[in-house]
Every structure is written in C-alpha cells, then in structure tokens.
mmCIF file of C-alpha atoms in Angstrom:
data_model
loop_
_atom_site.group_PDB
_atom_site.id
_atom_site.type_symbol
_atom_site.label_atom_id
_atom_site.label_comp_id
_atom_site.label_asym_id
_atom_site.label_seq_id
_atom_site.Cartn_x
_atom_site.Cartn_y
_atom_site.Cartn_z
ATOM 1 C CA UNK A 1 26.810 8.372 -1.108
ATOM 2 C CA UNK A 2 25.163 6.047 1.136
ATOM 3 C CA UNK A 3 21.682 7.440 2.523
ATOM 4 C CA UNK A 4 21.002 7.560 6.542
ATOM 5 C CA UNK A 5 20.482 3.730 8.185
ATOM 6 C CA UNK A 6 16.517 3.045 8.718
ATOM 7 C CA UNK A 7 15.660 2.347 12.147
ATOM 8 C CA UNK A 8 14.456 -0.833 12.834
ATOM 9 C CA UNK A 9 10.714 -1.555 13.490
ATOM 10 C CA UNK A 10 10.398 -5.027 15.250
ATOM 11 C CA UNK A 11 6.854 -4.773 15.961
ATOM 12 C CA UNK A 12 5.242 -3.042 12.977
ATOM 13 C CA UNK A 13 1.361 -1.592 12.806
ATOM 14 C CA UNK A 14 1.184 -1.883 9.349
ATOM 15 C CA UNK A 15 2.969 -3.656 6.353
ATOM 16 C CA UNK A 16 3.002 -1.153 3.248
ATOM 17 C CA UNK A 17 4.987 -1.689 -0.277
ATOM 18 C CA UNK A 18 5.151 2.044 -1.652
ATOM 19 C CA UNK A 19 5.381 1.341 -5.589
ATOM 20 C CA UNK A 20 5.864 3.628 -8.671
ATOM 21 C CA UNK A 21 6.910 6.669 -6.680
ATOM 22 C CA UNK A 22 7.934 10.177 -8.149
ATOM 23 C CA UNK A 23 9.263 12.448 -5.686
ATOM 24 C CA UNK A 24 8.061 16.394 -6.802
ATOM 25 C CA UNK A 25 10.086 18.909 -4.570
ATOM 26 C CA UNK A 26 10.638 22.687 -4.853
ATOM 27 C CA UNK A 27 12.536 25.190 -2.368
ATOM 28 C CA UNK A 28 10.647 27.450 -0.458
ATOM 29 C CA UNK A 29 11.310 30.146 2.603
ATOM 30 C CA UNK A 30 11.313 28.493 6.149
ATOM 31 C CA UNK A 31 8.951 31.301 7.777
ATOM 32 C CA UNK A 32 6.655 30.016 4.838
ATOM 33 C CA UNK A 33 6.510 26.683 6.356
ATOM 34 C CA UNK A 34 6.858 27.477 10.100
ATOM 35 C CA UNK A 35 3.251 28.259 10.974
ATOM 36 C CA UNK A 36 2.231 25.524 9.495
ATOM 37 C CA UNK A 37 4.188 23.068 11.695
ATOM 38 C CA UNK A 38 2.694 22.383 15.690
ATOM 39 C CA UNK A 39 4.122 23.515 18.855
ATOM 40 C CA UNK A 40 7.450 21.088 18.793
ATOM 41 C CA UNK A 41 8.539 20.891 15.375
ATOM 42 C CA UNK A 42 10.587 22.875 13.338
ATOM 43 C CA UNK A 43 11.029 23.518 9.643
ATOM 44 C CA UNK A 44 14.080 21.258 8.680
ATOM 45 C CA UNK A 45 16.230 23.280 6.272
ATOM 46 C CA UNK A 46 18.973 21.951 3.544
ATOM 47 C CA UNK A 47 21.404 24.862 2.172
ATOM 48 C CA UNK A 48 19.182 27.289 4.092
ATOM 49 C CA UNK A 49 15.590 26.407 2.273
ATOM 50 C CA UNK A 50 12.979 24.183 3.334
ATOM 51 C CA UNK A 51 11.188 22.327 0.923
ATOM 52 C CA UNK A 52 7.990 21.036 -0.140
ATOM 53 C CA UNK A 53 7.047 17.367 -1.919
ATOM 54 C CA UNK A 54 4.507 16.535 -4.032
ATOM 55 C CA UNK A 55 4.260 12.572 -4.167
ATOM 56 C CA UNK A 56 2.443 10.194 -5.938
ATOM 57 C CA UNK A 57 2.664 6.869 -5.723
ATOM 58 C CA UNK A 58 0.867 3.166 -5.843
ATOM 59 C CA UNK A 59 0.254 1.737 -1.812
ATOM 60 C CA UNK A 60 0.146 -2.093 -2.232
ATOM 61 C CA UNK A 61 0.114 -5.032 0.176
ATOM 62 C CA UNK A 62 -1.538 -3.066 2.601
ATOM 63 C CA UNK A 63 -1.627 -5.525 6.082
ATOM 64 C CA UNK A 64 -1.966 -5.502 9.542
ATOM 65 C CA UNK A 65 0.558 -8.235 10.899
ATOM 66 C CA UNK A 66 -2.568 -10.155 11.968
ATOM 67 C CA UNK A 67 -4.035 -10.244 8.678
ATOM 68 C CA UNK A 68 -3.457 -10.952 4.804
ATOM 69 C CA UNK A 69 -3.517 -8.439 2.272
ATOM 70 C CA UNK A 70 -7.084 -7.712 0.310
ATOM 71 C CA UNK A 71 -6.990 -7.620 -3.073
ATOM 72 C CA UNK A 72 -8.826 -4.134 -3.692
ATOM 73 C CA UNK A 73 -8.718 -3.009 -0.168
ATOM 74 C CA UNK A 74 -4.847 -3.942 0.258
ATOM 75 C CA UNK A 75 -3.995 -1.745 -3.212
ATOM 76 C CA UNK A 76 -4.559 1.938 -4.255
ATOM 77 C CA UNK A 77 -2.783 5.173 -5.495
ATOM 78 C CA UNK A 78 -1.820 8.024 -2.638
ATOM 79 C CA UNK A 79 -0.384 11.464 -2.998
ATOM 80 C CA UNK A 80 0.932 13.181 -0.038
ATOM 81 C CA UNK A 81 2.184 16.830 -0.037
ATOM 82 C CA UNK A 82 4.626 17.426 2.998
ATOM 83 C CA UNK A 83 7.567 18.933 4.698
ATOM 84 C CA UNK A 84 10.021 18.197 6.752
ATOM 85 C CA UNK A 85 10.578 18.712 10.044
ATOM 86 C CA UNK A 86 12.883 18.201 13.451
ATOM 87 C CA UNK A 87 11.034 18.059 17.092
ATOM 88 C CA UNK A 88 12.916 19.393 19.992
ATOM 89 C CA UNK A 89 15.727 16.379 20.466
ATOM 90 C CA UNK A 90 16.385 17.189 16.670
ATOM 91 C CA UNK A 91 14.978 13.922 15.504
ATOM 92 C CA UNK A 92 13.923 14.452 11.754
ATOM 93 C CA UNK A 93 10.650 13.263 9.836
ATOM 94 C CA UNK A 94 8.083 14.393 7.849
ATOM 95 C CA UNK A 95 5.527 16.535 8.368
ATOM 96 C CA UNK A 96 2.137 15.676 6.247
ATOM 97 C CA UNK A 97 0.350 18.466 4.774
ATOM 98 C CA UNK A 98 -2.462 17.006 2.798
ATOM 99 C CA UNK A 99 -2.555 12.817 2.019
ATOM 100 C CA UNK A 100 -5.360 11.871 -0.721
ATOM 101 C CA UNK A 101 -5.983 8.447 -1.131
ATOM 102 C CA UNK A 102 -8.657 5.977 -3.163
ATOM 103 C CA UNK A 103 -9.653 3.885 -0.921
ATOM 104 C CA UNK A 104 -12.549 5.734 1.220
ATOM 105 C CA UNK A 105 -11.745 2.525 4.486
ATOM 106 C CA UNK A 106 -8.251 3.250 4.011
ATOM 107 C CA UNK A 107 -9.061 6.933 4.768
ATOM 108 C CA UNK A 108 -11.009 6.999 7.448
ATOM 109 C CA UNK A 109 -8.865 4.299 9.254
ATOM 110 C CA UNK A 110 -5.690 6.660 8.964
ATOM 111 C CA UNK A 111 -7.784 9.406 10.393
ATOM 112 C CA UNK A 112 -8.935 7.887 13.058
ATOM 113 C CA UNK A 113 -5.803 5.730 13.988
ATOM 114 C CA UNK A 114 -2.731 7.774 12.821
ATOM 115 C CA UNK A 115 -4.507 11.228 13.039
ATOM 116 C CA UNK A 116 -2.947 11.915 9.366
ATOM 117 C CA UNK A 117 -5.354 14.582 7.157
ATOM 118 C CA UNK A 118 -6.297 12.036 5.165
ATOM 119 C CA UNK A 119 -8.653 12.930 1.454
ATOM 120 C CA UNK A 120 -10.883 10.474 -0.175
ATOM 121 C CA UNK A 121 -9.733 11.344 -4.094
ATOM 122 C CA UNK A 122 -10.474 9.671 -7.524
ATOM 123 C CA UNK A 123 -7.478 8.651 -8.171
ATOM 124 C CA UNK A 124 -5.301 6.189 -10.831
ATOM 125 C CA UNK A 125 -1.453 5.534 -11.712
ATOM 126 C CA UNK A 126 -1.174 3.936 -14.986
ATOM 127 C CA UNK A 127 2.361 2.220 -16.199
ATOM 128 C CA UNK A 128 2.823 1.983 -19.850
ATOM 129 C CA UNK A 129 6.905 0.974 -20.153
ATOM 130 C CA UNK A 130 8.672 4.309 -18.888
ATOM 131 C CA UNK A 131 5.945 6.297 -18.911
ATOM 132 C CA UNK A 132 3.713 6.678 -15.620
ATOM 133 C CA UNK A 133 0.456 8.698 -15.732
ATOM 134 C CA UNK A 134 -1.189 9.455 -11.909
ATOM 135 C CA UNK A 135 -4.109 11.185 -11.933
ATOM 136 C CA UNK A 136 -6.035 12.431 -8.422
ATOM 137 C CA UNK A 137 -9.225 14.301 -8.075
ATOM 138 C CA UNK A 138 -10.327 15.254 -4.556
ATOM 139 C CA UNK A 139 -13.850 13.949 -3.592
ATOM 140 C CA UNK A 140 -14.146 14.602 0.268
ATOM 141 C CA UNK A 141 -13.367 15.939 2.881
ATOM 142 C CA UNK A 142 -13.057 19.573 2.434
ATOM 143 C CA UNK A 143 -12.660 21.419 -0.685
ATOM 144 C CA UNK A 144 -13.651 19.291 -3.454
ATOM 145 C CA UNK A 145 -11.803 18.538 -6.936
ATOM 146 C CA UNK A 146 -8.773 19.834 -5.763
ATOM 147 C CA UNK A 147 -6.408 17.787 -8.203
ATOM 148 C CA UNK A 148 -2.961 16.432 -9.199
ATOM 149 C CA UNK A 149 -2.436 15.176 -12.610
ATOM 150 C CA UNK A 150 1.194 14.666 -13.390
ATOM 151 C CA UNK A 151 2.700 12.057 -16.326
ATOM 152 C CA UNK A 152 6.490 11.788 -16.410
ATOM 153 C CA UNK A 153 8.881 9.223 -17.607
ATOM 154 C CA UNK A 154 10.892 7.666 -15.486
ATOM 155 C CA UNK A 155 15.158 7.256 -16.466
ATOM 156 C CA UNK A 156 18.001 4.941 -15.660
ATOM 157 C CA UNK A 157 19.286 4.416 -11.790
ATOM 158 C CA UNK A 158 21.095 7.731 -10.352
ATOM 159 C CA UNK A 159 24.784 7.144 -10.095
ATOM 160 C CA UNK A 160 26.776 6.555 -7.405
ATOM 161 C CA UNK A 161 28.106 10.691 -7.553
ATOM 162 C CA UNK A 162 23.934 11.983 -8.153
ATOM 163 C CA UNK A 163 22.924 10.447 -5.170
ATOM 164 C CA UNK A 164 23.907 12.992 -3.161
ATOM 165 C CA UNK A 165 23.011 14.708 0.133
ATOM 166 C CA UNK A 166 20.444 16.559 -1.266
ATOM 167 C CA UNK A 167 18.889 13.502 -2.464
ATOM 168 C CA UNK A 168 18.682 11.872 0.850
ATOM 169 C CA UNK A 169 17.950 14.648 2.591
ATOM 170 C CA UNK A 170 14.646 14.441 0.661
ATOM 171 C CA UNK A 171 13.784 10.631 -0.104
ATOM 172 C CA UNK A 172 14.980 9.251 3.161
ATOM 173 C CA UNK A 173 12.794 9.978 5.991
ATOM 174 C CA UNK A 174 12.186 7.050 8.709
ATOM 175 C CA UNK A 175 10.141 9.134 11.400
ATOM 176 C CA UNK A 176 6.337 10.750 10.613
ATOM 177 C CA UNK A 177 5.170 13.221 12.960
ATOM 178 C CA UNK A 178 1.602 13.918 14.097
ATOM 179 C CA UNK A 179 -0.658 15.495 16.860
ATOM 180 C CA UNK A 180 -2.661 13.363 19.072
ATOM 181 C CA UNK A 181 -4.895 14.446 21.853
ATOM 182 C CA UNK A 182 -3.096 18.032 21.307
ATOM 183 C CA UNK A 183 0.694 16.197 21.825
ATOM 184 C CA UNK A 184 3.046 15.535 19.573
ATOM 185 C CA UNK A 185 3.936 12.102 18.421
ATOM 186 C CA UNK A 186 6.044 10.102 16.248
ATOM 187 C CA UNK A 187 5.991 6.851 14.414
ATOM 188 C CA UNK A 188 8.799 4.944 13.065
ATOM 189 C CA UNK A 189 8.899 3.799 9.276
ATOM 190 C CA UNK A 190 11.614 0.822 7.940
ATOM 191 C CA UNK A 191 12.652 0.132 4.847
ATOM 192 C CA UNK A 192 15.248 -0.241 2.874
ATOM 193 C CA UNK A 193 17.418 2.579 0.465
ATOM 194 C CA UNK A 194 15.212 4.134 -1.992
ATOM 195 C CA UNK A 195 16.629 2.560 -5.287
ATOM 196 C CA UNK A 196 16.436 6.546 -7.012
ATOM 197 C CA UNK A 197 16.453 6.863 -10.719
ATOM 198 C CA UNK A 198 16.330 9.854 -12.619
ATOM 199 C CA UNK A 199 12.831 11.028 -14.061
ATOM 200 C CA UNK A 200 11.358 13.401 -16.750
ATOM 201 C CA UNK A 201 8.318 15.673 -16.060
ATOM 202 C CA UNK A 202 6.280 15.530 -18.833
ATOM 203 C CA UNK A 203 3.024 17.416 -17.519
ATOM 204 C CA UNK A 204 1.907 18.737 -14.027
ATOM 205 C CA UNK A 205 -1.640 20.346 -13.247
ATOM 206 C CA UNK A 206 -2.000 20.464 -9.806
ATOM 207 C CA UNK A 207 -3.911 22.314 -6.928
ATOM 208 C CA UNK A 208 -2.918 20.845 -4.078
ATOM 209 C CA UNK A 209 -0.286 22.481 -2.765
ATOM 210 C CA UNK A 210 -2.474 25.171 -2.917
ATOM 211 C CA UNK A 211 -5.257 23.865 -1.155
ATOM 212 C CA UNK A 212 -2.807 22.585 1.731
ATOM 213 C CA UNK A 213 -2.228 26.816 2.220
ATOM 214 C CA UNK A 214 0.981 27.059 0.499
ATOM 215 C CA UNK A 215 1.325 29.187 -2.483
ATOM 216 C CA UNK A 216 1.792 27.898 -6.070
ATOM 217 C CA UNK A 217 5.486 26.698 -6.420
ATOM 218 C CA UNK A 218 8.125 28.854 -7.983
ATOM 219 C CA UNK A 219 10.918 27.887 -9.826
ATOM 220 C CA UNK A 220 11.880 23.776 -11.950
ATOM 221 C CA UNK A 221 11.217 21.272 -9.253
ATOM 222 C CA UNK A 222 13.784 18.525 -7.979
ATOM 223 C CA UNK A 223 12.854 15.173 -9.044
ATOM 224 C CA UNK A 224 13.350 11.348 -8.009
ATOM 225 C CA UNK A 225 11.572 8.238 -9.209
ATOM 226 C CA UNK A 226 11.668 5.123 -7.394
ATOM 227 C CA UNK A 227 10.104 1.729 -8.330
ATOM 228 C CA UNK A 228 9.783 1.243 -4.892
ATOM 229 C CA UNK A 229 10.345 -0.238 -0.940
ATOM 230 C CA UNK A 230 8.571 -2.452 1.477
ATOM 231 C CA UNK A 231 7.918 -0.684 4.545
ATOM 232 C CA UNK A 232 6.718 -1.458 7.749
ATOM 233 C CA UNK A 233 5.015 1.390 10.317
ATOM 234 C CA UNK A 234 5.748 1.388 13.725
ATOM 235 C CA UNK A 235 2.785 2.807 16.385
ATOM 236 C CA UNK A 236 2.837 6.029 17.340
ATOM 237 C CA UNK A 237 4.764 7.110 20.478
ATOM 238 C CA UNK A 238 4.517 10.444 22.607
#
C-alpha cells in the first residue's frame, strides 16, 4: 500500500535529513489526548484510538537555504513525543508534545521561530551494524533528567502487504501544527515515503511521556524503523 502523496514545499525554511529513526507508538483513549490539543485541533483517531509516538532519531544537514550545513551545529540526535491531530478543514498533522534535542542553538532557535516546546537534553544515537542505542537525558528547560534510553535492532524492509494503513497513518505526516501569538498555525513538511523496516525493542527506560502529562503507556507498542528521508520545512502559515 502506497502511503499519502507529500505536499510539495517550493520555498522551504529549513533543509533537514531525519536519519536512524525508530517510530515508538502505543494506543491510548481520545479524551486522554483532547485537552491536551489547542482550540482548533482535534485528536485524530485510527480504529477508534488515538495514539502516542515516542521518536528518536539523528537530525543531520541541518540548513537554511541561504546557508551550508555546520558540521556540529548542522548534526545532532532529537526525540519528539507527539500526537496527531486534524484542525477544523480536517487537514491532518502532528501535534508535538515534548521535542528534546542536543544542540542548545538548535533549541532555542525552534522556540523562538517555530514556537515548538523544544528541551536542551544530553543526548547520543550510536549505530553498531543492526543494533542502534539512543540515549537522552533532559538538561533544561523544565523538569530536569527526564530521560529516554531505548536500544533496538532494526530488521529487513516491511513488505509490500505490512505496510499497511496503520502504518501510514502513523509514519506519514506532512503538516506540523503549532500556536503562535494565541492562533493556530501550520507548516508544511516534504519528503519522500518513509522506506519502513521492521524493528526489535530490545530495552526502553523512559520518562517522557510522562513528563509531557500523559500517563505511562499500557500495553506492546507498534514499531517502525526507518534509515531515513530528506525533508524540507515550509514557514508557518495561519
């Protein structure tokens, strides 16, 4: 099954390649979600649940179109725990929860231009063949040492038959929502179909979720690995 078209960006903000990804999900109630979301949005469901991701992953080639990619600056592990979420023309994106990140410009830039809660963590993903370790320790703002250590092992590509709705419904999101200047906004994100393969937990100790005011998930997660996409980030519209 072929996964939603990405829209097209022509005039991006930002160039991004989002590397080494595991997607972390687990069902939850919608009225869980629900007050979480702003005036505008509402919980997008799949077979009646909404769901929340846990995602860790390796940001590389971070540019502006007017400027190369740094070195350090340019590369650095995030993990984002979201939702998802349609606003009132049922347009569907993600809604961020909590986004830790390494690099402490990186951070503050995202605050300040895409009004994203944004963490400055301690944070590495380490490749060793199949195996990926990502490790994340909270440093500021807000509650400190809030952390995400998960290892897994990543499998062969999903066939044609396991990449199913569910799958997409999940993994491809184009659209992020936010609030600016107490309105809702959007921003458009391109890239290509998630090449999914199948991955192994191996070890999760997180807090995160928790810290974001959910409550500790219930119940074997849904995974997806990824090796990853270039993307490029559209400005945010009203």
């Amino acid at each position: 099954m072929e996964a939603p078209p990405s829209p097209k960006v022509p005039r991006p903000l930002m160039y991004h390649l989002w590397s080494w990804i595991t997607f972390i999900h687990w069902r939850c109630p919608p009225s869980m979600l629900q007050p979480l979301l702003p005036p505008g949005l509402a919980v997008d469901t799949f077979d009646g649940s909404a769901w929340v991701g846990l995602t860790p992953f390796l940001m590389q080639g971070v540019r502006t179109p007017a400027l190369p990619a740094v070195p350090w600056l340019s590369s650095f592990p995030e993990t984002n725990v979201r939702t998802y979420a349609q606003d009132r023309q049922g347009r569907r994106g993600i809604w961020f929860l909590s986004l830790d990140a390494a690099r402490l410009p990186a951070v503050l830039a995202a605050r300040v231009g895409y009004r994203l809660p944004y963490y400055w963590s301690d944070m590495a993903v380490r490749v060793s063949g199949t195996r990926v370790a990502y490790r994340c320790a909270r440093r500021q703002p807000g509650p400190r040492r809030l952390r995400c250590d998960a290892d897994v092992r990543l499998g062969p590509p999903l066939r044609e038959v396991e990449r199913d709705e569910l799958a997409h419904f999940l993994t491809a999101r184009y659209r992020l929502f936010t609030v600016i200047a107490g309105g809702l906004a959007a921003a458009e994100v391109e890239h290509p179909e998630w090449p999914l393969r199948r991955v192994e937990l191996l070890r999760l100790d997180q807090d995160l979720l928790t810290g974001a005011g959910l409550p500790a998930p219930a119940g074997e997660p849904i995974l997806h690995a990824s090796l990853g996409v270039p993307v490029r980030v559209g400005r945010w519209h009203r």
